């Protein structure tokens, strides 16, 4: 099993400079190789340039420009050429299938953010100073860079990549780990309801709150984006210092929100997979379509509509939530798969308005966001718990209909 790890690096000022140059030079290698392919493609004969041909030129390119190309790892340069090759393969595949994809584009130095090293020990060395209490990664042309290693790396490191996000630098590792034994069956089944007030409610009446800081971070991000939107759209080198700061603030908050969300999703998914053999959740695609807010006509003026909260729902907070659910379900599915657990997506329609006691379906069963009160039998419960219970039942029905 391959596992990925991502750690913040703490480069010195000099190392930051070198890392920036490493990205810049790999970017220009990428663009140069792209130019060569473009020229060949436009040529009347439509000759094509392959990865092998470009890789064979690397030695000469390095010898010709020792300052900017010769100092970096041969393997990371090959990896960069391979990335371009992949972009072309995808382009030609889409052309073949009758689509009209955009031709692979040149990368501006600001959106070329990753350098990959295909093999630990070749141009890079993870944990290069094992005798030192501080973890470091050695990168050719940069040096031994300090790493905030916040968790242990299990297994053998296969690949190393350097990634820039805003002003931060990360090292991303992939490590090969032996397949752990699947946990023993627990005999327990559960349904979950993803929400806004709580991250999720389960069919046993439990709740998982949203990550503690996520709302604050999302609100900060929204205001940072508003601040950024007041600057005119100009080329990067034409930005004022204030504009540049606003760009960096948005990038850094984005990173923060993403990291918090991922961490929370991993923990929540792990808990569910440990405790249950079978997990049912709502199908988000159907949910997004069916939960759109209906327009409310204004009885006073025909043709006009009253506010219905749609604008608030469409806000940034909302879109962050949606993205968070998608990420969470992807993590849940992959963890469940490696643990031999079953995950089923069910049609969410009516899950929030069906009485779990008597089966009565009515929108009136849910007088408020939180409360469920059956109009037929009087059953009351938290609305999200009812939703989760109905999701579980629908999931079990589906499992019965087509067993795995
Ligand atoms: Zn009822």
mmCIF file of N, CA, C and O and ligand atoms in Angstrom, residues 354-361 365 372-380, ligand 1:
data_model
loop_
_atom_site.group_PDB
_atom_site.id
_atom_site.type_symbol
_atom_site.label_atom_id
_atom_site.label_comp_id
_atom_site.label_asym_id
_atom_site.label_seq_id
_atom_site.Cartn_x
_atom_site.Cartn_y
_atom_site.Cartn_z
ATOM 1 N N UNK A 354 -39.257 11.685 6.250
ATOM 2 C CA UNK A 354 -39.965 10.425 6.479
ATOM 3 C C UNK A 354 -39.865 10.045 7.956
ATOM 4 O O UNK A 354 -38.778 10.082 8.532
ATOM 5 N N UNK A 355 -40.992 9.687 8.551
ATOM 6 C CA UNK A 355 -40.973 9.310 9.958
ATOM 7 C C UNK A 355 -40.405 7.900 10.105
ATOM 8 O O UNK A 355 -40.909 6.958 9.486
ATOM 9 N N UNK A 356 -39.345 7.740 10.908
ATOM 10 C CA UNK A 356 -38.752 6.409 11.056
ATOM 11 C C UNK A 356 -39.650 5.459 11.857
ATOM 12 O O UNK A 356 -39.460 4.248 11.807
ATOM 13 N N UNK A 357 -40.619 5.995 12.571
ATOM 14 C CA UNK A 357 -41.505 5.152 13.377
ATOM 15 C C UNK A 357 -42.671 4.606 12.570
ATOM 16 O O UNK A 357 -42.967 3.424 12.603
ATOM 17 N N UNK A 358 -43.366 5.528 11.837
ATOM 18 C CA UNK A 358 -44.592 5.101 11.160
ATOM 19 C C UNK A 358 -44.510 5.207 9.639
ATOM 20 O O UNK A 358 -45.416 4.775 8.934
ATOM 21 N N UNK A 359 -43.441 5.818 9.110
ATOM 22 C CA UNK A 359 -43.283 5.889 7.664
ATOM 23 C C UNK A 359 -44.026 7.036 7.001
ATOM 24 O O UNK A 359 -43.989 7.187 5.776
ATOM 25 N N UNK A 360 -44.686 7.897 7.800
ATOM 26 C CA UNK A 360 -45.423 9.034 7.241
ATOM 27 C C UNK A 360 -44.435 10.031 6.601
ATOM 28 O O UNK A 360 -43.458 10.444 7.226
ATOM 29 N N UNK A 361 -44.696 10.401 5.321
ATOM 30 C CA UNK A 361 -43.809 11.331 4.619
ATOM 31 C C UNK A 361 -44.490 12.678 4.475
ATOM 32 O O UNK A 361 -45.563 12.769 3.874
ATOM 33 N N UNK A 365 -43.300 17.378 8.691
ATOM 34 C CA UNK A 365 -42.669 16.608 9.756
ATOM 35 C C UNK A 365 -41.430 17.307 10.302
ATOM 36 O O UNK A 365 -40.929 16.944 11.355
ATOM 37 N N UNK A 372 -37.492 17.237 14.321
ATOM 38 C CA UNK A 372 -38.378 16.362 13.567
ATOM 39 C C UNK A 372 -39.572 16.063 14.464
ATOM 40 O O UNK A 372 -39.429 15.664 15.617
ATOM 41 N N UNK A 373 -40.779 16.286 13.914
ATOM 42 C CA UNK A 373 -41.991 16.015 14.683
ATOM 43 C C UNK A 373 -43.027 15.426 13.730
ATOM 44 O O UNK A 373 -43.585 16.127 12.887
ATOM 45 N N UNK A 374 -43.265 14.099 13.862
ATOM 46 C CA UNK A 374 -44.161 13.432 12.916
ATOM 47 C C UNK A 374 -45.597 13.929 13.089
ATOM 48 O O UNK A 374 -46.129 13.936 14.199
ATOM 49 N N UNK A 375 -46.204 14.350 11.984
ATOM 50 C CA UNK A 375 -47.576 14.863 12.020
ATOM 51 C C UNK A 375 -48.589 13.739 12.191
ATOM 52 O O UNK A 375 -49.734 13.979 12.533
ATOM 53 N N UNK A 376 -48.144 12.509 11.957
ATOM 54 C CA UNK A 376 -49.084 11.397 12.038
ATOM 55 C C UNK A 376 -49.032 10.690 13.389
ATOM 56 O O UNK A 376 -50.054 10.498 14.037
ATOM 57 N N UNK A 377 -47.815 10.318 13.853
ATOM 58 C CA UNK A 377 -47.748 9.550 15.099
ATOM 59 C C UNK A 377 -47.150 10.338 16.258
ATOM 60 O O UNK A 377 -47.111 9.840 17.388
ATOM 61 N N UNK A 378 -46.643 11.538 15.986
ATOM 62 C CA UNK A 378 -46.143 12.367 17.078
ATOM 63 C C UNK A 378 -44.698 12.097 17.478
ATOM 64 O O UNK A 378 -44.184 12.712 18.407
ATOM 65 N N UNK A 379 -44.018 11.186 16.778
ATOM 66 C CA UNK A 379 -42.617 10.874 17.086
ATOM 67 C C UNK A 379 -41.749 12.143 16.953
ATOM 68 O O UNK A 379 -41.851 12.863 15.968
ATOM 69 N N UNK A 380 -40.909 12.388 17.959
ATOM 70 C CA UNK A 380 -40.002 13.535 17.849
ATOM 71 C C UNK A 380 -38.561 13.076 18.032
ATOM 72 O O UNK A 380 -38.282 12.145 18.793
HETATM 73 ZN ZN1 LIG B 1 -44.639 8.906 12.557
#
